[in-house]
Coordinates of C-alpha atoms in Angstrom, one line a residue:
M133 CA 0.2 0.0 0.1
V134 CA 1.1 3.8 -0.6
G135 CA 0.7 6.7 1.6
I136 CA 1.2 10.2 0.1
D137 CA 1.7 13.5 1.9
S138 CA 1.6 16.6 -0.3
G139 CA 2.0 20.1 1.0
G140 CA 3.5 23.5 0.6
S141 CA 6.8 22.3 1.2
G142 CA 6.9 19.3 -1.2
L143 CA 5.6 15.8 -1.6
R144 CA 6.6 12.6 0.4
V145 CA 5.6 9.0 -0.7
A146 CA 5.7 5.9 1.6
L147 CA 5.4 2.3 0.4
A148 CA 4.3 0.1 3.4
G149 CA 3.3 -3.7 3.9
A150 CA -0.4 -4.1 3.8
A151 CA -0.4 -6.7 6.5
D152 CA 1.1 -4.8 9.3
G153 CA 1.9 -1.2 8.1
T154 CA 5.6 -1.4 8.2
V155 CA 7.1 1.2 6.1
L156 CA 9.3 -0.3 3.5
G157 CA 10.7 2.9 1.9
V158 CA 10.1 6.7 1.4
R159 CA 10.8 9.1 -1.4
A160 CA 10.5 12.8 -1.0
S161 CA 10.4 15.8 -3.4
R162 CA 10.7 19.3 -2.4
E163 CA 8.8 20.7 -5.4
P164 CA 5.3 21.5 -4.3
V165 CA 2.4 20.4 -6.4
P166 CA 1.0 23.5 -8.1
T167 CA -2.6 24.6 -8.5
G168 CA -4.4 25.7 -11.6
P169 CA -7.8 26.4 -12.9
G170 CA -9.0 23.1 -11.9
G171 CA -7.4 23.1 -8.5
I172 CA -4.6 21.1 -7.5
S173 CA -2.8 19.9 -10.5
A174 CA -3.6 16.1 -11.1
R175 CA -0.9 15.9 -14.0
H176 CA 1.8 17.4 -12.0
F177 CA 1.0 15.2 -8.9
L178 CA 1.0 12.1 -10.9
G179 CA 4.3 13.0 -12.7
Q180 CA 5.9 12.9 -9.3
V181 CA 4.0 10.2 -7.6
L182 CA 4.1 7.5 -10.5
P183 CA 7.9 7.2 -10.8
A184 CA 8.4 7.6 -7.0
V185 CA 6.2 4.5 -6.4
A186 CA 7.8 2.5 -9.3
A187 CA 11.2 3.0 -7.6
L188 CA 9.9 2.1 -4.1
V189 CA 8.1 -0.9 -5.6
E190 CA 11.0 -2.5 -7.7
P191 CA 13.1 -3.9 -4.9
H192 CA 10.0 -5.7 -3.5
G193 CA 8.8 -7.6 -6.6
A194 CA 5.6 -7.7 -8.3
R195 CA 3.2 -7.5 -5.1
P196 CA 0.0 -5.8 -6.0
L197 CA -0.8 -2.5 -4.4
L198 CA -4.0 -2.9 -2.3
A199 CA -4.7 0.7 -1.3
V200 CA -3.4 4.3 -1.6
A201 CA -4.2 7.1 0.6
V202 CA -3.4 10.8 -0.3
G203 CA -3.2 13.6 2.0
A204 CA -3.0 17.0 0.3
A205 CA -3.1 20.5 1.6
G206 CA -6.0 22.4 -0.1
M207 CA -7.9 19.1 -0.9
A208 CA -11.0 20.3 0.5
T209 CA -11.5 23.3 -1.4
L210 CA -9.0 22.8 -4.3
G211 CA -9.2 19.0 -4.8
D212 CA -11.7 18.5 -7.7
E213 CA -9.3 17.8 -10.1
L214 CA -7.6 15.2 -7.9
R215 CA -10.9 13.6 -7.1
A216 CA -12.0 13.6 -10.7
E217 CA -8.6 12.1 -12.1
L218 CA -6.8 10.2 -9.5
P219 CA -9.2 7.1 -9.2
G220 CA -9.0 6.2 -12.9
A221 CA -5.4 7.1 -13.2
L222 CA -4.1 5.0 -10.2
A223 CA -6.4 2.1 -11.2
G224 CA -4.9 2.2 -14.6
A225 CA -1.3 2.4 -13.5
W226 CA -1.3 0.2 -10.6
G227 CA -4.7 -1.8 -10.6
V228 CA -5.4 -0.2 -7.2
R229 CA -9.1 0.1 -6.4
R230 CA -9.2 1.4 -2.8
L231 CA -8.3 5.0 -2.7
A232 CA -8.6 7.8 0.0
L233 CA -8.3 11.4 -0.9
A234 CA -7.9 13.4 2.3
A235 CA -7.4 16.9 3.4
D236 CA -4.0 17.3 5.1
A237 CA -5.8 18.0 8.4
V238 CA -7.2 14.5 8.1
T239 CA -3.9 12.8 7.5
A240 CA -2.6 14.9 10.5
Y241 CA -5.2 13.7 12.6
A242 CA -4.7 10.1 11.6
G243 CA -1.1 10.4 12.2
A244 CA -1.5 11.9 15.6
L245 CA -4.5 10.0 17.1
G246 CA -4.9 7.2 14.6
Q247 CA -8.7 6.0 14.5
R248 CA -9.7 7.3 17.9
P249 CA -12.2 10.0 18.7
G250 CA -10.7 13.4 19.7
A251 CA -9.4 16.6 18.3
V252 CA -6.1 17.5 16.5
V253 CA -4.8 21.1 16.3
A254 CA -2.4 21.5 13.6
G255 CA -0.3 24.6 13.9
G256 CA 2.3 26.1 11.6
T257 CA 2.1 29.2 9.5
G258 CA -1.5 28.6 9.6
M259 CA -3.8 26.9 12.0
V260 CA -6.6 24.4 11.8
A261 CA -8.4 22.1 14.3
L262 CA -10.1 18.8 13.3
G263 CA -12.1 16.7 15.4
T264 CA -14.3 13.6 15.2
D265 CA -16.6 11.3 17.3
L266 CA -16.1 8.7 14.5
A267 CA -19.4 9.6 13.2
S268 CA -18.6 13.0 11.4
W269 CA -15.9 15.5 11.4
R270 CA -15.7 19.0 12.8
R271 CA -13.5 21.7 11.6
A272 CA -12.7 25.0 13.2
D273 CA -10.5 27.9 11.7
G274 CA -8.0 27.3 8.8
W275 CA -9.4 30.4 7.2
G276 CA -6.1 31.9 6.2
H277 CA -4.2 34.9 7.8
L278 CA -6.6 37.6 6.9
L279 CA -9.7 35.9 8.2
G280 CA -8.4 33.6 11.0
D281 CA -5.6 31.0 11.6
C282 CA -5.7 32.4 15.1
G283 CA -2.9 31.4 17.4
S284 CA -0.8 30.3 14.4
G285 CA 2.7 31.3 13.6
A286 CA 1.5 34.0 11.2
W287 CA -1.0 35.4 13.9
I288 CA 1.8 35.5 16.6
G289 CA 4.3 37.0 14.2
R290 CA 1.8 39.7 13.1
A291 CA 0.9 40.6 16.7
G292 CA 4.6 40.6 17.6
L293 CA 5.2 43.2 14.7
E294 CA 2.3 45.2 15.7
A295 CA 3.6 45.5 19.1
A296 CA 6.9 46.6 17.6
M297 CA 5.3 49.3 15.5
R298 CA 3.3 50.5 18.6
A299 CA 6.7 50.9 20.3
Y300 CA 8.1 52.7 17.4
D301 CA 5.0 55.1 17.3
G302 CA 5.2 55.6 21.2
R303 CA 1.7 54.2 21.6
R304 CA 0.3 51.8 24.4
G305 CA 0.9 48.2 24.1
G306 CA 4.3 48.5 22.4
S307 CA 7.4 46.4 23.1
A308 CA 10.8 47.8 22.9
A309 CA 12.2 44.2 23.0
L310 CA 10.1 43.3 19.9
L311 CA 11.0 46.5 18.1
A312 CA 14.7 45.7 18.5
R313 CA 14.2 42.3 17.2
A314 CA 12.0 43.4 14.2
E315 CA 14.8 46.0 13.3
K316 CA 17.4 43.4 13.5
M317 CA 15.6 40.8 11.4
F318 CA 13.8 43.2 8.8
G319 CA 15.7 46.6 8.9
P320 CA 14.0 49.9 9.8
V321 CA 10.4 49.1 10.7
A322 CA 9.1 52.3 9.0
G323 CA 10.0 50.6 5.6
L324 CA 8.4 47.2 6.7
P325 CA 4.8 47.7 5.3
G326 CA 6.1 48.5 1.9
A327 CA 8.4 45.5 1.9
L328 CA 5.8 43.2 3.4
Y329 CA 2.4 44.1 1.9
P330 CA 3.2 43.0 -1.7
R331 CA 4.8 39.7 -1.1
P332 CA 2.9 36.6 -2.0
D333 CA 4.4 34.9 0.8
R334 CA 3.3 37.2 3.4
P335 CA 1.9 34.6 6.0
A336 CA 5.2 32.9 6.0
V337 CA 7.1 36.1 6.5
L338 CA 4.8 37.1 9.5
A339 CA 5.4 33.5 10.9
S340 CA 9.1 33.8 10.8
F341 CA 8.9 36.5 13.5
A342 CA 6.9 34.1 15.8
P343 CA 10.2 32.6 17.3
E344 CA 11.3 36.1 18.3
V345 CA 8.1 36.6 20.2
G346 CA 8.9 33.3 22.0
R347 CA 12.3 34.4 22.6
C348 CA 11.3 37.7 24.3
A349 CA 8.4 36.2 26.3
E350 CA 10.5 35.4 29.4
R351 CA 11.4 38.9 30.0
D352 CA 8.8 41.0 28.0
P353 CA 5.3 41.0 29.3
V354 CA 3.9 42.1 26.0
A355 CA 5.4 39.2 24.1
A356 CA 4.2 36.9 27.0
D357 CA 0.7 38.3 26.7
I358 CA 0.7 37.6 22.8
L359 CA 1.5 34.1 23.6
V360 CA -1.1 33.8 26.4
R361 CA -3.7 35.1 23.7
A362 CA -2.5 32.6 21.1
A363 CA -2.9 29.9 23.5
G364 CA -6.4 30.8 24.5
H365 CA -7.2 30.9 20.4
V366 CA -5.6 27.2 20.0
A367 CA -7.7 26.0 22.9
E368 CA -11.0 27.6 21.6
A369 CA -10.5 25.7 18.3
A370 CA -9.8 22.5 20.0
E371 CA -13.0 23.1 22.1
A372 CA -15.1 23.7 19.1
V373 CA -14.2 20.4 17.5
C374 CA -13.6 17.9 20.4
P375 CA -16.3 15.4 20.9
A376 CA -17.9 15.6 24.3
G377 CA -17.9 12.8 26.9
P378 CA -14.9 11.2 28.6
G379 CA -12.2 9.3 26.5
A380 CA -11.6 12.0 23.8
L381 CA -8.0 12.9 23.3
V382 CA -6.5 16.1 22.1
A383 CA -3.1 16.3 20.2
L384 CA -1.0 19.1 19.0
T385 CA 1.0 18.9 15.9
G386 CA 3.1 21.3 13.7
G387 CA 5.9 23.6 13.9
V388 CA 4.5 26.4 16.0
F389 CA 4.3 24.1 19.0
K390 CA 8.0 23.6 19.1
M391 CA 8.2 27.0 20.4
G392 CA 8.2 25.3 23.8
D393 CA 7.1 26.5 27.3
P394 CA 6.5 30.2 26.5
L395 CA 3.3 28.9 24.5
L396 CA 2.8 25.4 25.8
V397 CA 2.6 26.3 29.4
P398 CA -0.4 28.6 29.0
L399 CA -1.8 26.4 26.4
R400 CA -2.1 23.3 28.7
T401 CA -3.8 25.5 31.1
A402 CA -6.3 26.8 28.6
L403 CA -6.9 23.2 27.5
R404 CA -7.7 22.1 31.1
E405 CA -10.0 24.9 31.6
R406 CA -11.9 24.4 28.3
L407 CA -11.6 20.7 27.8
P408 CA -11.6 19.2 31.4
H409 CA -13.0 15.8 30.1
A410 CA -10.2 15.3 27.5
G411 CA -6.8 14.0 27.8
V412 CA -4.0 15.9 26.1
T413 CA -1.3 13.5 24.3
E414 CA 1.6 13.7 22.2
P415 CA 1.2 13.0 18.5
A416 CA 1.9 9.5 17.6
G417 CA 3.2 10.4 14.1
D418 CA 3.1 12.9 11.2
P419 CA 0.8 13.4 8.3
L420 CA 2.8 10.9 6.2
A421 CA 2.2 8.5 9.1
G422 CA -1.4 9.3 8.8
A423 CA -1.5 8.6 5.1
V424 CA -0.2 5.2 5.8
T425 CA -2.8 4.6 8.6
L426 CA -5.5 5.5 6.2
A427 CA -4.1 3.2 3.4
S428 CA -3.6 0.4 5.8
A429 CA -7.3 0.6 7.1
L430 CA -8.4 0.6 3.5
A431 CA -6.3 -2.4 2.6
T432 CA -7.6 -4.4 5.7
G433 CA -11.2 -3.1 5.9
T434 CA -10.8 -1.6 9.2
L435 CA -11.4 2.1 8.4
R436 CA -13.3 3.7 11.3
L437 CA -12.8 7.3 10.4
P438 CA -15.8 9.0 8.8
G439 CA -16.0 9.8 5.1
D440 CA -16.6 13.3 4.0
A441 CA -17.2 14.6 0.6
A442 CA -14.5 17.3 1.1
L443 CA -12.3 16.0 3.9
L444 CA -11.9 12.3 3.4
H445 CA -13.3 11.1 0.0
L446 CA -13.3 7.4 -0.5
H447 CA -13.2 5.0 -3.5
G448 CA -13.7 1.3 -3.2
A449 CA -13.8 1.2 0.7

């Protein structure tokens, strides 16, 4: 079976044994799959995936592929072309009939919690929360840096730069420490709007300042307050999607949580207050592991995660 993780930083393909899910090999590309008029490009996706799988399968002989699971960033809103073309293309190439096309939040969930009820918050440049009671999915945020992604790296970085600009102006709520960090990183802050606003990678640039907020938080109350507010937003998103009742688990996955205690200490407090019935656990694996989990469940007929037209589209399951 094959698990595939496609995102903004590239694409990874794993070949695994259908019987026990043991990963037999991984291929990676740093070339992201582009989007076009039909959404995520199926042609470009297949151009990377087909030779990668052929190279992974070759050392293991002519054993059939029983299932494929694809997790892709943007699948929910930009996946129409993949959903239309991949089932026929993969059946023709490999004879595979069982296929899962999932949003990357679903593979993040499956990698973190497997097929158990709970909630996963995936936080990097953006932020999205996904939860399930195994009957249906609930999603919160993930609306991008202009409308949401509250508590994300971009949100923290933007709040930190706002505090720097307030200090530059002499307004309340400013931070001299963050101003110094911003000028060291970007140059004179008076020129920052002109340099930042036209950039197509603006969310990533904002997120690049989030670690500076974390480094200042121990000694700077403004930076510390930004992270307390970010923690509150993350906990709110988890609360919105987490199933009620005992036994639910919450996992946090993604680069923003590598900031460590300045963010995690207030976040643990906020999660205890908002979700006293849920246990907080470390994620078991990453989105590629989640894609393998989905493929394994398809291959063995043990899929418990609910299908969804946008989030988890199933063929032959």
